Coordinates of C-alpha atoms (C1' of nucleotides) in Angstrom, one line a residue:
Chain A
X1 CA 32.1 -87.6 -71.3
X2 CA 33.9 -84.3 -71.4
X3 CA 32.1 -82.6 -68.5
X4 CA 30.0 -83.8 -65.6
X5 CA 26.6 -82.5 -65.1
X6 CA 26.3 -79.2 -63.4
X7 CA 24.5 -81.0 -60.5
X8 CA 27.2 -83.5 -59.9
X9 CA 30.0 -81.1 -60.1
X10 CA 32.4 -81.0 -57.0
X11 CA 33.2 -77.4 -56.1
X12 CA 36.1 -76.1 -54.3
X13 CA 35.9 -73.5 -51.7
X14 CA 36.4 -70.9 -54.3
X15 CA 33.8 -72.4 -56.4
X16 CA 31.2 -72.2 -53.6
X17 CA 32.1 -68.6 -53.2
X18 CA 31.5 -67.8 -56.8
X19 CA 28.2 -69.7 -56.6
X20 CA 27.1 -67.6 -53.6
X21 CA 28.1 -64.5 -55.3
X22 CA 26.0 -65.3 -58.4
X23 CA 23.0 -66.3 -56.3
X24 CA 23.2 -63.2 -54.2
X25 CA 23.6 -60.8 -57.1
X26 CA 20.9 -62.4 -59.1
X27 CA 18.5 -62.3 -56.2
X28 CA 19.0 -58.6 -55.9
X29 CA 18.5 -58.0 -59.6
X30 CA 15.4 -60.3 -59.8
X31 CA 13.9 -58.5 -57.0
X32 CA 14.6 -55.1 -58.3
X33 CA 13.9 -55.3 -61.9
X34 CA 12.1 -58.7 -62.2
X35 CA 13.0 -62.1 -63.4
X36 CA 12.6 -61.7 -67.1
X37 CA 14.0 -58.2 -67.5
X38 CA 17.1 -59.3 -65.9
X39 CA 19.4 -61.2 -68.4
X40 CA 22.1 -63.7 -67.8
X41 CA 24.5 -61.3 -69.4
X42 CA 23.5 -58.5 -67.0
X43 CA 24.2 -60.9 -64.0
X44 CA 27.7 -61.9 -65.0
X45 CA 28.5 -58.4 -66.0
X46 CA 27.4 -57.3 -62.6
X47 CA 30.0 -59.4 -60.9
X48 CA 32.6 -59.0 -63.6
X49 CA 32.9 -62.5 -65.0
X50 CA 32.4 -64.1 -68.3
X51 CA 29.1 -65.9 -69.3
X52 CA 30.6 -69.3 -69.1
X53 CA 30.9 -68.9 -65.4
X54 CA 27.2 -68.7 -65.1
X55 CA 26.7 -72.0 -66.9
X56 CA 29.5 -73.6 -65.0
X57 CA 27.4 -73.3 -61.8
X58 CA 23.9 -73.4 -63.0
X59 CA 22.4 -75.3 -65.9
X60 CA 19.9 -72.6 -66.7
X61 CA 18.5 -69.2 -65.6
X62 CA 15.3 -71.0 -64.6
X63 CA 17.3 -73.4 -62.4
X64 CA 19.0 -70.6 -60.7
X65 CA 15.8 -69.0 -59.9
X66 CA 14.3 -72.2 -58.5
X67 CA 17.4 -72.6 -56.4
X68 CA 17.1 -69.2 -55.0
X69 CA 13.4 -69.7 -54.2
X70 CA 14.1 -73.0 -52.5
X71 CA 16.9 -71.6 -50.4
X72 CA 14.9 -68.7 -49.2
X73 CA 11.8 -70.8 -48.3
X74 CA 14.2 -73.1 -46.4
X75 CA 15.9 -70.1 -44.6
X76 CA 12.5 -68.6 -43.6
X77 CA 11.3 -72.0 -42.2
X78 CA 14.4 -72.5 -40.3
X79 CA 14.2 -69.1 -38.8
X80 CA 10.6 -69.8 -37.7
X81 CA 11.6 -73.3 -36.2
X82 CA 14.4 -71.9 -34.4
X83 CA 12.4 -69.1 -32.8
X84 CA 9.5 -71.4 -31.8
X85 CA 11.7 -74.0 -30.3
X86 CA 9.7 -76.2 -28.0
X87 CA 7.3 -73.5 -26.8
X88 CA 4.4 -75.6 -25.5
X89 CA 1.6 -72.8 -25.7
X90 CA 0.1 -72.9 -29.3
X91 CA -0.9 -69.3 -29.2
X92 CA 2.4 -68.3 -28.2
X93 CA 3.9 -70.5 -31.0
X94 CA 1.8 -68.7 -33.5
X95 CA 3.0 -65.4 -32.1
X96 CA 6.6 -66.5 -32.3
X97 CA 5.9 -67.6 -35.9
X98 CA 4.6 -64.2 -36.8
X99 CA 7.5 -62.5 -35.2
X100 CA 10.2 -64.6 -36.7
X101 CA 8.7 -64.2 -40.2
X102 CA 8.7 -60.5 -39.8
X103 CA 12.2 -60.4 -38.6
X104 CA 13.4 -62.6 -41.4
X105 CA 11.5 -60.6 -44.0
X106 CA 13.1 -57.5 -42.5
X107 CA 16.5 -58.6 -43.2
X108 CA 15.9 -60.1 -46.8
X109 CA 13.5 -57.6 -48.0
X110 CA 14.4 -58.3 -51.5
X111 CA 13.2 -61.9 -51.6
X112 CA 9.6 -60.7 -51.1
X113 CA 9.2 -59.8 -54.8
X114 CA 10.6 -63.2 -55.7
X115 CA 7.9 -65.0 -53.9
X116 CA 5.3 -62.8 -55.3
X117 CA 6.6 -63.2 -58.9
X118 CA 7.0 -67.0 -58.6
X119 CA 3.3 -67.2 -57.9
X120 CA 2.4 -65.7 -61.2
X121 CA 4.3 -68.0 -63.6
X122 CA 3.3 -71.5 -64.5
X123 CA 6.8 -72.8 -64.1
X124 CA 7.5 -71.5 -60.7
X125 CA 4.1 -71.5 -58.9
X126 CA 4.3 -75.2 -58.1
X127 CA 7.6 -75.0 -56.5
X128 CA 6.4 -72.1 -54.4
X129 CA 3.3 -73.7 -53.5
X130 CA 4.9 -76.9 -52.4
X131 CA 7.2 -74.9 -50.0
X132 CA 4.3 -72.7 -48.8
X133 CA 2.1 -75.6 -48.0
X134 CA 4.7 -77.3 -45.9
X135 CA 5.1 -74.3 -43.9
X136 CA 1.5 -73.6 -43.6
X137 CA 0.9 -77.2 -42.3
X138 CA 2.9 -76.4 -39.3
X139 CA 0.9 -73.3 -38.4
X140 CA -2.3 -75.3 -39.0
X141 CA -1.2 -77.7 -36.3
X142 CA -0.7 -74.8 -33.9
X143 CA -4.2 -73.5 -34.6
X144 CA -5.8 -76.8 -34.3
X145 CA -4.3 -77.3 -30.8
X146 CA -5.4 -73.9 -29.9
X147 CA -8.9 -74.7 -30.8
X148 CA -8.9 -78.0 -28.9
X149 CA -7.6 -76.2 -25.9
X150 CA -10.5 -73.7 -26.3
X151 CA -7.9 -70.7 -26.6
X152 CA -8.8 -70.1 -30.2
X153 CA -12.4 -69.6 -31.3
X154 CA -13.9 -72.4 -33.3
X155 CA -13.5 -72.3 -37.1
X156 CA -11.8 -74.0 -40.0
X157 CA -8.1 -74.2 -39.0
X158 CA -6.9 -73.8 -42.5
X159 CA -8.9 -70.6 -42.9
X160 CA -7.6 -69.1 -39.7
X161 CA -4.0 -70.0 -40.6
X162 CA -4.3 -68.4 -44.0
X163 CA -5.8 -65.4 -42.4
X164 CA -2.8 -65.0 -40.1
X165 CA -0.5 -65.5 -43.1
X166 CA -2.4 -62.9 -45.0
X167 CA -2.0 -60.4 -42.2
X168 CA 1.6 -61.1 -41.9
X169 CA 2.4 -60.9 -45.5
X170 CA 0.5 -57.7 -46.3
X171 CA 1.9 -55.8 -43.2
X172 CA 5.4 -57.0 -44.1
X173 CA 5.0 -55.9 -47.7
X174 CA 3.5 -52.5 -47.1
X175 CA 5.2 -51.5 -43.9
X176 CA 8.6 -53.2 -44.2
X177 CA 9.1 -53.6 -47.9
X178 CA 7.6 -50.5 -49.2
X179 CA 7.9 -48.1 -46.3
X180 CA 11.0 -49.5 -44.6
X181 CA 9.6 -49.6 -41.2
X182 CA 11.2 -51.7 -38.4
X183 CA 10.2 -55.4 -38.5
X184 CA 9.7 -55.7 -34.7
X185 CA 7.2 -52.8 -34.6
X186 CA 5.2 -54.2 -37.5
X187 CA 5.2 -57.6 -35.9
X188 CA 3.6 -56.2 -32.7
X189 CA 0.8 -54.7 -34.8
X190 CA 0.3 -58.1 -36.8
X191 CA 0.1 -60.2 -33.5
X192 CA -2.3 -57.7 -32.0
X193 CA -4.6 -57.9 -35.0
X194 CA -4.5 -61.6 -35.4
X195 CA -5.4 -62.2 -31.8
X196 CA -7.9 -59.6 -31.3
X197 CA -9.3 -58.6 -34.6
X198 CA -10.8 -55.2 -35.2
X199 CA -13.6 -55.0 -32.5
X200 CA -13.1 -52.9 -29.4
X201 CA -13.2 -55.1 -26.4
X202 CA -16.8 -55.5 -25.2
X203 CA -15.9 -54.6 -21.6
X204 CA -15.8 -51.0 -22.8
X205 CA -19.4 -50.3 -23.9
X206 CA -19.8 -48.4 -27.1
X207 CA -19.4 -44.7 -26.2
X208 CA -21.8 -41.9 -27.6
X209 CA -20.2 -40.3 -30.5
X210 CA -17.9 -37.3 -29.7
X211 CA -16.1 -38.7 -26.8
X212 CA -12.4 -39.0 -26.8
X213 CA -11.3 -41.7 -29.3
X214 CA -7.9 -42.4 -27.6
X215 CA -7.0 -44.4 -24.6
X216 CA -8.8 -42.6 -21.9
X217 CA -6.2 -42.5 -19.1
X218 CA -2.9 -42.1 -21.0
Chain B
X1 CA 0.2 -37.6 -91.2
X2 CA -0.8 -41.0 -92.5
X3 CA -2.3 -42.4 -89.2
X4 CA -3.6 -40.9 -86.1
X5 CA -2.0 -42.0 -82.9
X6 CA -3.5 -45.1 -81.4
X7 CA -4.9 -43.1 -78.5
X8 CA -6.7 -40.6 -80.7
X9 CA -8.3 -43.2 -82.9
X10 CA -11.9 -43.2 -83.2
X11 CA -13.4 -46.7 -83.1
X12 CA -16.6 -48.1 -84.6
X13 CA -18.7 -50.5 -82.7
X14 CA -16.9 -53.3 -84.5
X15 CA -13.6 -51.8 -83.4
X16 CA -14.6 -51.7 -79.8
X17 CA -15.6 -55.2 -80.0
X18 CA -12.2 -56.2 -81.4
X19 CA -10.5 -54.3 -78.6
X20 CA -12.5 -56.1 -75.9
X21 CA -11.7 -59.4 -77.5
X22 CA -7.9 -58.6 -77.5
X23 CA -8.1 -57.3 -73.8
X24 CA -10.1 -60.3 -72.6
X25 CA -8.0 -62.9 -74.3
X26 CA -4.8 -61.3 -73.3
X27 CA -6.0 -61.1 -69.7
X28 CA -6.5 -64.9 -69.6
X29 CA -3.1 -65.6 -71.1
X30 CA -1.2 -63.2 -68.9
X31 CA -3.0 -64.8 -66.0
X32 CA -2.3 -68.3 -67.0
X33 CA 1.1 -68.2 -68.4
X34 CA 2.6 -64.9 -67.2
X35 CA 3.1 -61.5 -68.9
X36 CA 6.5 -62.2 -70.4
X37 CA 6.0 -65.8 -71.7
X38 CA 3.0 -64.6 -73.5
X39 CA 3.9 -63.1 -76.9
X40 CA 2.0 -60.7 -79.0
X41 CA 2.0 -63.3 -81.7
X42 CA 0.3 -65.7 -79.4
X43 CA -2.4 -63.3 -78.6
X44 CA -3.3 -62.4 -82.0
X45 CA -3.1 -66.1 -83.1
X46 CA -5.5 -66.9 -80.3
X47 CA -8.3 -64.9 -81.8
X48 CA -7.3 -65.5 -85.3
X49 CA -6.2 -62.2 -86.6
X50 CA -2.9 -60.7 -88.0
X51 CA -0.4 -58.8 -85.9
X52 CA -1.3 -55.6 -87.2
X53 CA -4.6 -55.7 -85.6
X54 CA -2.9 -55.7 -82.2
X55 CA -1.0 -52.5 -82.9
X56 CA -4.1 -50.9 -84.5
X57 CA -5.7 -51.0 -81.0
X58 CA -2.7 -50.8 -78.7
X59 CA 0.6 -49.0 -79.0
X60 CA 2.5 -51.7 -77.3
X61 CA 2.2 -54.8 -75.3
X62 CA 3.1 -52.8 -72.2
X63 CA 0.4 -50.3 -72.8
X64 CA -2.2 -53.2 -73.1
X65 CA -1.1 -54.5 -69.8
X66 CA -1.5 -51.2 -68.2
X67 CA -4.8 -50.7 -69.7
X68 CA -5.9 -54.2 -68.4
X69 CA -4.6 -53.3 -64.9
X70 CA -6.4 -50.0 -64.9
X71 CA -9.7 -51.3 -65.9
X72 CA -9.6 -54.1 -63.4
X73 CA -8.8 -51.8 -60.6
X74 CA -11.6 -49.5 -61.7
X75 CA -14.1 -52.4 -61.8
X76 CA -13.2 -53.7 -58.5
X77 CA -13.5 -50.3 -56.9
X78 CA -16.8 -49.7 -58.6
X79 CA -18.2 -52.9 -57.3
X80 CA -17.1 -51.9 -53.8
X81 CA -18.6 -48.6 -53.9
X82 CA -21.9 -49.9 -55.3
X83 CA -22.2 -52.5 -52.5
X84 CA -21.4 -50.1 -49.7
X85 CA -23.8 -47.5 -51.0
X86 CA -24.6 -45.0 -48.3
X87 CA -24.5 -47.4 -45.4
X88 CA -23.9 -45.2 -42.3
X89 CA -22.3 -47.8 -40.0
X90 CA -18.5 -47.9 -40.6
X91 CA -18.1 -51.5 -39.4
X92 CA -20.7 -52.6 -41.7
X93 CA -19.1 -50.6 -44.6
X94 CA -15.9 -52.6 -43.9
X95 CA -17.8 -55.8 -44.0
X96 CA -19.5 -54.9 -47.2
X97 CA -16.2 -53.9 -48.7
X98 CA -14.8 -57.3 -47.8
X99 CA -17.8 -59.1 -49.2
X100 CA -18.0 -57.2 -52.5
X101 CA -14.2 -57.7 -53.1
X102 CA -14.6 -61.4 -52.6
X103 CA -17.5 -61.5 -54.9
X104 CA -15.7 -59.5 -57.6
X105 CA -12.5 -61.7 -57.3
X106 CA -14.8 -64.8 -57.5
X107 CA -16.0 -63.8 -60.9
X108 CA -12.6 -62.5 -62.3
X109 CA -10.4 -65.0 -60.8
X110 CA -7.8 -64.5 -63.5
X111 CA -7.0 -61.0 -62.7
X112 CA -5.5 -62.0 -59.4
X113 CA -2.2 -63.0 -61.0
X114 CA -2.1 -59.7 -62.9
X115 CA -2.1 -57.7 -59.7
X116 CA 0.4 -59.9 -58.2
X117 CA 2.8 -59.8 -61.2
X118 CA 2.4 -56.1 -61.6
X119 CA 3.8 -55.6 -58.1
X120 CA 7.0 -57.3 -59.0
X121 CA 8.1 -55.3 -62.0
X122 CA 9.5 -51.8 -62.0
X123 CA 7.4 -50.5 -64.9
X124 CA 4.0 -51.7 -63.5
X125 CA 4.4 -51.4 -59.7
X126 CA 3.8 -47.7 -59.6
X127 CA 0.5 -47.9 -61.6
X128 CA -0.7 -50.7 -59.4
X129 CA 0.3 -48.8 -56.2
X130 CA -1.5 -45.7 -57.3
X131 CA -4.7 -47.5 -57.8
X132 CA -4.3 -49.6 -54.6
X133 CA -3.7 -46.5 -52.5
X134 CA -6.7 -44.8 -53.6
X135 CA -8.9 -47.8 -52.8
X136 CA -7.1 -48.2 -49.4
X137 CA -7.7 -44.6 -48.5
X138 CA -11.4 -45.3 -48.6
X139 CA -11.1 -48.1 -46.2
X140 CA -8.8 -46.2 -43.9
X141 CA -11.6 -43.7 -43.5
X142 CA -14.0 -46.2 -42.4
X143 CA -11.6 -47.6 -39.9
X144 CA -10.9 -44.1 -38.6
X145 CA -14.6 -43.5 -38.1
X146 CA -14.9 -46.7 -36.3
X147 CA -12.2 -45.8 -34.0
X148 CA -13.8 -42.5 -33.2
X149 CA -17.0 -44.1 -32.5
X150 CA -15.4 -46.6 -30.2
X151 CA -16.4 -49.6 -32.3
X152 CA -13.0 -50.5 -33.4
X153 CA -10.2 -50.9 -30.9
X154 CA -7.5 -48.2 -30.9
X155 CA -4.6 -48.5 -33.3
X156 CA -3.0 -47.1 -36.4
X157 CA -5.9 -47.0 -39.0
X158 CA -3.5 -47.7 -41.8
X159 CA -2.2 -50.9 -40.1
X160 CA -5.7 -52.1 -39.3
X161 CA -6.8 -51.4 -42.8
X162 CA -3.9 -53.3 -44.3
X163 CA -4.4 -56.2 -42.0
X164 CA -8.0 -56.4 -43.3
X165 CA -6.7 -56.2 -46.9
X166 CA -4.2 -58.9 -46.1
X167 CA -6.8 -61.3 -44.9
X168 CA -9.1 -60.6 -47.8
X169 CA -6.3 -61.1 -50.4
X170 CA -4.8 -64.2 -48.9
X171 CA -8.2 -65.9 -48.4
X172 CA -9.3 -65.0 -51.8
X173 CA -6.1 -66.3 -53.3
X174 CA -6.0 -69.6 -51.6
X175 CA -9.6 -70.5 -51.3
X176 CA -11.1 -68.9 -54.4
X177 CA -8.3 -68.8 -56.8
X178 CA -6.5 -72.0 -55.9
X179 CA -9.2 -74.2 -54.5
X180 CA -12.1 -72.8 -56.4
X181 CA -14.4 -72.4 -53.3
X182 CA -17.4 -70.1 -53.3
X183 CA -16.7 -66.4 -52.8
X184 CA -19.7 -65.8 -50.3
X185 CA -18.4 -68.6 -47.9
X186 CA -14.8 -67.3 -48.0
X187 CA -16.1 -63.8 -47.4
X188 CA -18.0 -65.0 -44.2
X189 CA -14.7 -66.4 -42.9
X190 CA -12.8 -63.3 -43.7
X191 CA -15.3 -60.9 -42.1
X192 CA -15.4 -63.2 -38.9
X193 CA -11.6 -63.2 -38.6
X194 CA -11.3 -59.5 -39.2
X195 CA -13.8 -58.5 -36.6
X196 CA -13.0 -61.0 -33.9
X197 CA -9.5 -62.2 -34.5
X198 CA -8.2 -65.6 -33.3
X199 CA -9.1 -65.5 -29.6
X200 CA -11.9 -67.4 -28.2
X201 CA -14.4 -65.1 -26.6
X202 CA -13.5 -64.4 -23.0
X203 CA -17.0 -65.1 -21.8
X204 CA -16.2 -68.7 -22.2
X205 CA -13.4 -69.3 -19.7
X206 CA -10.5 -71.6 -21.0
X207 CA -11.6 -75.1 -20.7
X208 CA -9.4 -77.8 -19.3
X209 CA -7.8 -79.8 -22.2
X210 CA -9.9 -82.6 -23.4
X211 CA -13.3 -81.1 -23.4
X212 CA -15.3 -81.0 -26.7
X213 CA -13.8 -78.4 -28.9
X214 CA -16.8 -77.9 -31.1
X215 CA -20.0 -75.9 -30.4
X216 CA -21.4 -77.5 -27.3
X217 CA -25.0 -77.5 -28.1
X218 CA -25.3 -78.2 -31.9
Chain C
dG1 C1' -19.6 -46.2 -108.7
dG2 C1' -16.3 -44.0 -106.4
dG3 C1' -14.1 -41.9 -102.6
dG4 C1' -12.4 -42.4 -98.0
dG5 C1' -11.8 -43.8 -93.6
dA6 C1' -11.9 -48.0 -90.6
dC7 C1' -9.7 -52.0 -90.3
dT8 C1' -6.6 -56.3 -91.7
dT9 C1' -2.8 -58.8 -93.4
dG10 C1' 1.7 -61.1 -92.7
dA11 C1' 6.4 -60.7 -94.4
dC12 C1' 10.0 -58.4 -92.5
dC13 C1' 13.4 -56.1 -89.4
dG14 C1' 16.6 -55.0 -85.7
dG15 C1' 17.7 -56.5 -81.5
dT16 C1' 18.1 -59.3 -77.5
dC17 C1' 18.3 -63.4 -75.1
dG18 C1' 19.4 -68.0 -73.2
dG19 C1' 22.7 -71.1 -74.0
dT20 C1' 27.1 -73.4 -76.4
dC21 C1' 31.9 -74.3 -76.8
dA22 C1' 36.8 -74.4 -78.3
dA23 C1' 40.4 -72.6 -76.1
dG24 C1' 43.1 -71.0 -72.4
dG25 C1' 44.5 -70.0 -67.6
dA26 C1' 45.5 -71.2 -62.5
dC27 C1' 46.9 -74.3 -59.3
dA28 C1' 48.0 -78.7 -57.3
dC29 C1' 50.5 -82.8 -57.2
dC30 C1' 53.8 -85.9 -59.2
Chain D
dG1 C1' 57.9 -80.0 -67.0
dG2 C1' 54.0 -82.9 -67.4
dT3 C1' 49.2 -84.1 -66.4
dG4 C1' 44.9 -83.5 -64.7
dT5 C1' 41.1 -80.9 -62.6
dC6 C1' 38.7 -76.8 -61.6
dC7 C1' 37.6 -72.7 -63.4
dT8 C1' 37.2 -68.8 -67.0
dT9 C1' 36.7 -66.5 -71.4
dG10 C1' 33.9 -64.3 -74.8
dA11 C1' 32.7 -64.8 -79.7
dC12 C1' 29.2 -67.2 -81.6
dC13 C1' 24.4 -69.3 -82.6
dG14 C1' 19.7 -70.1 -83.4
dA15 C1' 15.4 -68.7 -81.8
dC16 C1' 12.2 -65.6 -80.8
dC17 C1' 10.3 -61.3 -79.8
dG18 C1' 8.2 -56.6 -80.1
dG19 C1' 7.2 -53.7 -83.4
dT20 C1' 6.8 -51.7 -88.6
dC21 C1' 4.6 -51.0 -92.9
dA22 C1' 3.1 -51.3 -97.7
dA23 C1' -0.5 -53.3 -99.5
dG24 C1' -4.8 -54.7 -99.4
dT25 C1' -10.2 -55.4 -98.0
dC26 C1' -14.5 -54.0 -96.2
dC27 C1' -18.2 -51.0 -95.8
dC28 C1' -20.7 -46.8 -95.4
dC29 C1' -22.1 -42.5 -97.6
dC30 C1' -22.4 -39.3 -101.2

DNA sequence: GGGGGACTTGACCGGTCGGTCAAGGACACC
DNA sequence: GGTGTCCTTGACCGACCGGTCAAGTCCCCC
């Protein structure tokens, strides 16, 4: 056989570098312009190489996208694990999960669109879901523990977990991705909402309309 | 001029029917297979007409998509307005907003992917955002009122609103769109989470580990 | 019946896209 | 200088796609 399969090709250091270069550039383009509108020709032109280079490192455009997806999910998950460490408190683990996700999405803003797009196309949705479910399973465990300990109110752990994920995603998308705010600040808000919800604490009885709406004592 | 522009064409009843047929079928296909992988040829074949029919009713595939998007946003918003009516209580308005969104997304499951996809492509994102911001602005008003009345805890109204939207979207996507559960049930969970958050009510002091995690008295 | 506008057909076109491949470096090691 | 492996080139290909249009058909109204 003339050539080995792309998958079983042994790359030199220079080869790995090119591969990285292709993946990074493609990620940017996919995120900015979308997967389909970004052609292979555009990608190779962007880093100034011939088309053959692309197909030396990836067997298809689709495979490249799946690879990018896989790597991003892995990295996000790794960031979470590292931040959570061996924290024993389940509530605190959830908080750390939110904060690390926000931080990671803050640096890597561009991958947001990729996740979002992947969910909308038959070919990519399964891969995205597989990764997402694995990550969600971790969080569900923390929630379950929290319920058992009586720290988290009773309810379906999967529902609660997804609610937390929803808050995190939406706040990240709107305030980090669209408005460019700092991840740490957004994380504070997300944590507060997830823990306390909307309601004002019952210790402060409902005030008659017209009183100062802000914190009373500065 | 031989033909009027598509936009200024006067349609008979039969014409409106065809237009509906095209939009409905295209919506399904776009949702199932994605916008780009769905060709115009596929759409017209699906309803058994020639290609010219498509371009009699729409000036381009892109315009069709934008039209579908616009209509869906309008319908969702209308459903919300109708449900909320003139309810005076801001918290209840938020709740009704969540419930009506869930109900609408329950019947129209397919449009979910369209919104998601639209956000990932340059050409469609602005249109999506415009519609989304208008709808969000309503919700922000309710939250602000709730804060003023002391019913909602202090915080940036936009953040709180987006958190609620995030919960709604995520729960709708996972439990309605992916798992096919009933909208009403999912709405209950979403409302509960948004109001109360994760934490167990402080009235019940943290129990020593090992006690019954479920409601104590059935 | 005939005139005209609403609608339909489907072959056709230009262009682009993902992917191939024969050929040719670059570099290492003998 | 020869040999082999890793890498690169870019013209080329077949397929498909969005969009056009000349030629109809249908049907209502005079």
